[in-house]
Amino acid sequence: MTVRPKKNLGQHFLTDKNIAKDIVALLKATNVGKVLEIGPGMGMLTNYLLENTGYETSVIEIDHESVDYLHIHFPQLKERIIEGDFLRMDLAAQISDTPFALIGNLPYNISSQIFFKVLENKELIPEIVCMLQKEVAKRIASGPGSKVYGILSVFLQAWYNIEYLIDVPPHVFDPPPKVQSAVIRLTANGRTDLGCNEKLFFKVVKQAFNQRRKMLRNSIKGFSPRIEELDAVLLTRRPEQLSVEEFIDLTNNIERLMLLPT
Ligand code: SAM
C-alpha cells in the first residue's frame, strides 16, 4: 500500500533516503528532546527521526490515507500519530505545553501560514528544520538590501537565526514539484522581548512592506499626522533597507509620536 499523492494537500513525497537522513541530521533539539513533524506523509523523515535519535517524536498529518499508512508502518508511534490540521491546532493544549522542535517537508501551499503559526507559538518552538519552496526559503533567510527581504523575513529574524542549508531538485520527489526546494534551519535567537510594542511592530512592518517601493514617509504616514518629525533620512528609506533593529527603533519612535497630542 502506498498513498496516492493529493495535489490540494501539497503532497510531493520525498524519494531520496540520503536527503531525508541529512534533513533529520540537521535537527539539534538538544535542549528539548521533543520533536513534532508536520505532514509525515508516508514517513520518509519519520523513519530517521525514530532511528537512534532518542527524540520523543509526534507527527501531525491532515490526510486520512497517510494516517492509516503511518499506523501500519509505525505502530510504535500509536497515539503520537495525530490526525489533524497543523494550522488549526492549539499547540500548547493538543501537542505539548513544553518546548519542542518542529521538522517537516512542508506542504508548500501553506508554508507562510505555518510560519505565522510558529510566530504565534514562538515560546514553544525553539527550533525548526524544514524543506520548502526555494524561493520562500531564500526570502525568509535574506537580509536587508535584498530584493526578496520581506514581512516574513523581518518577523522570523526578530526571533530566530536563520540558516539556508541545502538545495533540493524536483526529481527527488514523487510527483516532482514544479519548483526548486531548499532546507532551512531556524534557531531561537534567545530574545524574549522585542524592546518595543510588539503589536505595533507587526503593524508597522506590514504597512511598510505593503508599499515596498515607497519611501517610509508615504507608507507609514497613517500612523501619525506628526510623521514628518521623524528623522528626515529615515523617512526617505524603503522597507527593504531596514534591519530588524531599525524596525524596532522605528516602532518605538512611531509609538512616541502616537502618544503626543496631534
Ligand atoms: N514528509 C513527507 C515526505 O517528505 O515525503 C510528505 C511531505 S508532503 C510535501 C507534505 C505533507 O503535509 C503531506 O503528507 C500532506 O498531507 C501534509 N499536510 C498538508 N497540509 C497539512 C496540514 N494543514 N496539517 C498537517 N499536515 C498537512
GROMACS .gro file of C-alpha atoms and ligand atoms in nm:
model
  289
    1MET     CA    1   0.000   0.000   0.000
    2THR     CA    2   0.123   0.348  -0.087
    3VAL     CA    3  -0.052   0.681  -0.051
    4ARG     CA    4  -0.197   0.834  -0.366
    5PRO     CA    5  -0.050   1.189  -0.386
    6LYS     CA    6  -0.310   1.462  -0.349
    7LYS     CA    7  -0.226   1.793  -0.509
    8ASN     CA    8  -0.455   2.001  -0.287
    9LEU     CA    9  -0.262   1.883   0.022
   10GLY     CA   10   0.074   1.972  -0.132
   11GLN     CA   11   0.174   1.605  -0.134
   12HIS     CA   12   0.511   1.559  -0.302
   13PHE     CA   13   0.672   1.260  -0.137
   14LEU     CA   14   1.046   1.264  -0.093
   15THR     CA   15   1.203   0.956  -0.253
   16ASP     CA   16   1.572   1.014  -0.175
   17LYS     CA   17   1.668   0.845   0.152
   18ASN     CA   18   2.002   1.026   0.180
   19ILE     CA   19   1.834   1.366   0.166
   20ALA     CA   20   1.579   1.253   0.428
   21LYS     CA   21   1.864   1.139   0.651
   22ASP     CA   22   2.051   1.467   0.600
   23ILE     CA   23   1.742   1.673   0.690
   24VAL     CA   24   1.688   1.482   1.015
   25ALA     CA   25   2.058   1.513   1.099
   26LEU     CA   26   2.027   1.893   1.083
   27LEU     CA   27   1.795   1.892   1.381
   28LYS     CA   28   1.969   1.968   1.708
   29ALA     CA   29   1.677   1.960   1.951
   30THR     CA   30   1.940   1.935   2.219
   31ASN     CA   31   1.759   2.128   2.487
   32VAL     CA   32   1.415   1.986   2.431
   33GLY     CA   33   1.440   1.624   2.315
   34LYS     CA   34   1.089   1.655   2.177
   35VAL     CA   35   1.006   1.679   1.809
   36LEU     CA   36   0.685   1.737   1.615
   37GLU     CA   37   0.686   1.650   1.247
   38ILE     CA   38   0.439   1.835   1.025
   39GLY     CA   39   0.300   1.633   0.734
   40PRO     CA   40   0.481   1.298   0.763
   41GLY     CA   41   0.301   1.152   0.459
   42MET     CA   42   0.446   0.804   0.422
   43GLY     CA   43   0.705   0.867   0.689
   44MET     CA   44   1.019   0.933   0.486
   45LEU     CA   45   1.157   1.169   0.753
   46THR     CA   46   0.979   0.991   1.039
   47ASN     CA   47   1.184   0.681   0.968
   48TYR     CA   48   1.506   0.861   1.051
   49LEU     CA   49   1.354   1.053   1.341
   50LEU     CA   50   1.276   0.722   1.506
   51GLU     CA   51   1.613   0.573   1.424
   52ASN     CA   52   1.852   0.630   1.712
   53THR     CA   53   1.781   0.997   1.764
   54GLY     CA   54   1.629   0.947   2.108
   55TYR     CA   55   1.378   1.225   2.036
   56GLU     CA   56   1.025   1.189   2.167
   57THR     CA   57   0.859   1.216   1.828
   58SER     CA   58   0.500   1.306   1.740
   59VAL     CA   59   0.363   1.361   1.393
   60ILE     CA   60   0.065   1.559   1.268
   61GLU     CA   61  -0.090   1.471   0.936
   62ILE     CA   62  -0.411   1.604   0.778
   63ASP     CA   63  -0.453   1.323   0.523
   64HIS     CA   64  -0.653   1.027   0.649
   65GLU     CA   65  -0.498   0.788   0.396
   66SER     CA   66  -0.147   0.885   0.515
   67VAL     CA   67  -0.256   0.843   0.878
   68ASP     CA   68  -0.373   0.487   0.802
   69TYR     CA   69  -0.039   0.419   0.632
   70LEU     CA   70   0.153   0.554   0.932
   71HIS     CA   71  -0.042   0.338   1.178
   72ILE     CA   72   0.052   0.029   0.977
   73HIS     CA   73   0.419   0.116   0.925
   74PHE     CA   74   0.496   0.295   1.251
   75PRO     CA   75   0.287   0.112   1.513
   76GLN     CA   76   0.532   0.223   1.783
   77LEU     CA   77   0.408   0.583   1.742
   78LYS     CA   78   0.050   0.488   1.837
   79GLU     CA   79  -0.132   0.791   1.982
   80ARG     CA   80   0.159   1.013   1.881
   81ILE     CA   81   0.020   1.000   1.526
   82ILE     CA   82  -0.215   1.297   1.537
   83GLU     CA   83  -0.469   1.332   1.259
   84GLY     CA   84  -0.549   1.698   1.201
   85ASP     CA   85  -0.466   2.034   1.051
   86PHE     CA   86  -0.149   2.186   1.198
   87LEU     CA   87  -0.285   2.533   1.128
   88ARG     CA   88  -0.591   2.473   1.344
   89MET     CA   89  -0.423   2.302   1.637
   90ASP     CA   90  -0.397   2.460   1.978
   91LEU     CA   91  -0.034   2.354   2.008
   92ALA     CA   92   0.005   2.405   2.383
   93ALA     CA   93  -0.319   2.221   2.466
   94GLN     CA   94  -0.318   1.949   2.200
   95ILE     CA   95   0.052   1.886   2.129
   96SER     CA   96   0.275   1.984   2.418
   97ASP     CA   97   0.290   2.252   2.685
   98THR     CA   98   0.669   2.222   2.697
   99PRO     CA   99   0.902   2.330   2.413
  100PHE     CA  100   0.952   2.110   2.109
  101ALA     CA  101   1.140   2.132   1.779
  102LEU     CA  102   0.948   2.127   1.451
  103ILE     CA  103   1.055   1.938   1.144
  104GLY     CA  104   0.889   1.879   0.811
  105ASN     CA  105   0.892   1.863   0.440
  106LEU     CA  106   0.622   2.127   0.437
  107PRO     CA  107   0.314   2.143   0.218
  108TYR     CA  108   0.443   2.435   0.008
  109ASN     CA  109   0.099   2.587  -0.048
  110ILE     CA  110   0.065   2.674   0.322
  111SER     CA  111   0.427   2.731   0.425
  112SER     CA  112   0.378   3.101   0.503
  113GLN     CA  113   0.075   3.023   0.719
  114ILE     CA  114   0.280   2.761   0.901
  115PHE     CA  115   0.542   3.026   0.983
  116PHE     CA  116   0.279   3.269   1.112
  117LYS     CA  117   0.154   2.988   1.334
  118VAL     CA  118   0.512   2.931   1.453
  119LEU     CA  119   0.539   3.300   1.540
  120GLU     CA  120   0.220   3.281   1.747
  121ASN     CA  121   0.379   2.992   1.938
  122LYS     CA  122   0.742   3.102   1.938
  123GLU     CA  123   0.790   3.037   2.311
  124LEU     CA  124   0.707   2.671   2.247
  125ILE     CA  125   0.921   2.627   1.934
  126PRO     CA  126   1.293   2.693   1.976
  127GLU     CA  127   1.398   2.523   1.652
  128ILE     CA  128   1.259   2.442   1.307
  129VAL     CA  129   1.420   2.237   1.032
  130CYS     CA  130   1.213   2.227   0.717
  131MET     CA  131   1.207   2.185   0.345
  132LEU     CA  132   1.006   2.432   0.145
  133GLN     CA  133   0.993   2.610  -0.188
  134LYS     CA  134   1.340   2.752  -0.259
  135GLU     CA  135   1.204   3.098  -0.335
  136VAL     CA  136   1.032   3.119   0.005
  137ALA     CA  137   1.339   2.977   0.180
  138LYS     CA  138   1.557   3.247   0.019
  139ARG     CA  139   1.310   3.516   0.121
  140ILE     CA  140   1.300   3.402   0.482
  141ALA     CA  141   1.678   3.379   0.506
  142SER     CA  142   1.761   3.703   0.324
  143GLY     CA  143   1.864   4.021   0.500
  144PRO     CA  144   1.807   4.392   0.439
  145GLY     CA  145   1.917   4.514   0.099
  146SER     CA  146   1.791   4.202  -0.076
  147LYS     CA  147   1.504   4.232  -0.321
  148VAL     CA  148   1.331   3.934  -0.161
  149TYR     CA  149   1.358   4.055   0.201
  150GLY     CA  150   1.001   4.098   0.324
  151ILE     CA  151   0.746   4.074   0.601
  152LEU     CA  152   0.815   3.713   0.692
  153SER     CA  153   1.194   3.769   0.688
  154VAL     CA  154   1.162   4.052   0.941
  155PHE     CA  155   0.913   3.875   1.167
  156LEU     CA  156   1.108   3.549   1.174
  157GLN     CA  157   1.450   3.713   1.203
  158ALA     CA  158   1.325   3.909   1.502
  159TRP     CA  159   1.308   3.581   1.695
  160TYR     CA  160   1.521   3.328   1.505
  161ASN     CA  161   1.864   3.290   1.348
  162ILE     CA  162   1.805   3.150   1.003
  163GLU     CA  163   2.038   2.927   0.803
  164TYR     CA  164   1.985   2.839   0.437
  165LEU     CA  165   2.134   2.490   0.417
  166ILE     CA  166   2.054   2.259   0.124
  167ASP     CA  167   1.921   2.296  -0.230
  168VAL     CA  168   1.695   2.011  -0.337
  169PRO     CA  169   1.598   1.944  -0.702
  170PRO     CA  170   1.244   1.844  -0.810
  171HIS     CA  171   1.335   1.494  -0.933
  172VAL     CA  172   1.379   1.354  -0.580
  173PHE     CA  173   1.004   1.387  -0.515
  174ASP     CA  174   0.705   1.184  -0.631
  175PRO     CA  175   0.540   1.359  -0.807
  176PRO     CA  176   0.813   1.620  -0.875
  177PRO     CA  177   0.701   1.972  -0.783
  178LYS     CA  178   0.720   2.249  -1.046
  179VAL     CA  179   0.956   2.446  -0.821
  180GLN     CA  180   1.301   2.402  -0.670
  181SER     CA  181   1.319   2.324  -0.298
  182ALA     CA  182   1.552   2.409  -0.012
  183VAL     CA  183   1.611   2.317   0.350
  184ILE     CA  184   1.648   2.584   0.617
  185ARG     CA  185   1.701   2.581   0.993
  186LEU     CA  186   1.561   2.839   1.233
  187THR     CA  187   1.706   2.855   1.582
  188ALA     CA  188   1.564   3.081   1.854
  189ASN     CA  189   1.798   3.377   1.899
  190GLY     CA  190   1.728   3.399   2.272
  191ARG     CA  191   1.529   3.721   2.251
  192THR     CA  192   1.239   3.725   2.493
  193ASP     CA  193   1.129   4.082   2.443
  194LEU     CA  194   1.148   4.290   2.127
  195GLY     CA  195   1.208   4.612   2.316
  196CYS     CA  196   0.906   4.774   2.155
  197ASN     CA  197   0.531   4.734   2.136
  198GLU     CA  198   0.505   4.400   1.954
  199LYS     CA  199   0.158   4.455   1.809
  200LEU     CA  200   0.261   4.791   1.671
  201PHE     CA  201   0.586   4.639   1.533
  202PHE     CA  202   0.379   4.387   1.334
  203LYS     CA  203   0.156   4.665   1.201
  204VAL     CA  204   0.448   4.891   1.108
  205VAL     CA  205   0.637   4.615   0.924
  206LYS     CA  206   0.323   4.506   0.737
  207GLN     CA  207   0.228   4.860   0.645
  208ALA     CA  208   0.579   4.943   0.525
  209PHE     CA  209   0.607   4.631   0.306
  210ASN     CA  210   0.255   4.664   0.168
  211GLN     CA  211   0.401   4.953  -0.029
  212ARG     CA  212   0.754   4.824  -0.055
  213ARG     CA  213   0.861   5.059  -0.335
  214LYS     CA  214   0.754   5.369  -0.147
  215MET     CA  215   0.962   5.572   0.094
  216LEU     CA  216   0.865   5.523   0.456
  217ARG     CA  217   0.742   5.884   0.461
  218ASN     CA  218   0.450   5.771   0.242
  219SER     CA  219   0.388   5.417   0.357
  220ILE     CA  220   0.371   5.484   0.732
  221LYS     CA  221   0.212   5.828   0.740
  222GLY     CA  222  -0.119   5.678   0.854
  223PHE     CA  223   0.027   5.610   1.199
  224SER     CA  224   0.053   5.976   1.299
  225PRO     CA  225  -0.004   6.318   1.146
  226ARG     CA  226   0.331   6.414   1.301
  227ILE     CA  227   0.528   6.155   1.099
  228GLU     CA  228   0.748   6.430   0.947
  229GLU     CA  229   0.901   6.478   1.294
  230LEU     CA  230   1.091   6.151   1.246
  231ASP     CA  231   1.449   6.154   1.118
  232ALA     CA  232   1.449   6.303   0.766
  233VAL     CA  233   1.690   6.048   0.621
  234LEU     CA  234   1.495   5.759   0.773
  235LEU     CA  235   1.178   5.888   0.606
  236THR     CA  236   1.341   5.859   0.263
  237ARG     CA  237   1.429   5.492   0.312
  238ARG     CA  238   1.238   5.193   0.176
  239PRO     CA  239   1.134   4.900   0.397
  240GLU     CA  240   1.369   4.652   0.229
  241GLN     CA  241   1.663   4.863   0.356
  242LEU     CA  242   1.571   4.837   0.726
  243SER     CA  243   1.712   4.575   0.961
  244VAL     CA  244   1.504   4.420   1.239
  245GLU     CA  245   1.673   4.655   1.489
  246GLU     CA  246   1.583   4.955   1.276
  247PHE     CA  247   1.221   4.841   1.255
  248ILE     CA  248   1.221   4.814   1.636
  249ASP     CA  249   1.357   5.171   1.667
  250LEU     CA  250   1.105   5.291   1.411
  251THR     CA  251   0.822   5.130   1.609
  252ASN     CA  252   0.935   5.300   1.929
  253ASN     CA  253   0.956   5.635   1.751
  254ILE     CA  254   0.613   5.593   1.596
  255GLU     CA  255   0.465   5.498   1.933
  256ARG     CA  256   0.620   5.809   2.087
  257LEU     CA  257   0.455   6.024   1.818
  258MET     CA  258   0.124   5.847   1.866
  259LEU     CA  259   0.127   5.941   2.234
  260LEU     CA  260   0.184   6.311   2.160
  261PRO     CA  261  -0.112   6.542   2.109
  262THR     CA  262  -0.192   6.593   1.741
  263SAM     N1  263   0.702   1.416   0.487
  263SAM     C1  264   0.660   1.351   0.363
  263SAM     C2  265   0.777   1.334   0.271
  263SAM     O1  266   0.877   1.404   0.292
  263SAM     O2  267   0.770   1.253   0.179
  263SAM     C3  268   0.544   1.426   0.296
  263SAM     C4  269   0.572   1.569   0.259
  263SAM     S1  270   0.446   1.647   0.161
  263SAM     C5  271   0.541   1.773   0.083
  263SAM     C6  272   0.351   1.742   0.279
  263SAM     C7  273   0.264   1.663   0.374
  263SAM     O3  274   0.192   1.754   0.458
  263SAM     C8  275   0.160   1.575   0.309
  263SAM     O4  276   0.166   1.445   0.364
  263SAM     C9  277   0.026   1.642   0.342
  263SAM     O5  278  -0.083   1.552   0.354
  263SAM    C10  279   0.059   1.708   0.475
  263SAM     N2  280  -0.026   1.826   0.506
  263SAM    C11  281  -0.077   1.917   0.419
  263SAM     N3  282  -0.145   2.012   0.484
  263SAM    C12  283  -0.135   1.983   0.618
  263SAM    C13  284  -0.184   2.045   0.737
  263SAM     N4  285  -0.254   2.159   0.732
  263SAM     N5  286  -0.156   1.988   0.857
  263SAM    C14  287  -0.084   1.873   0.863
  263SAM     N6  288  -0.035   1.810   0.753
  263SAM    C15  289  -0.059   1.865   0.632
   0.00000   0.00000   0.00000
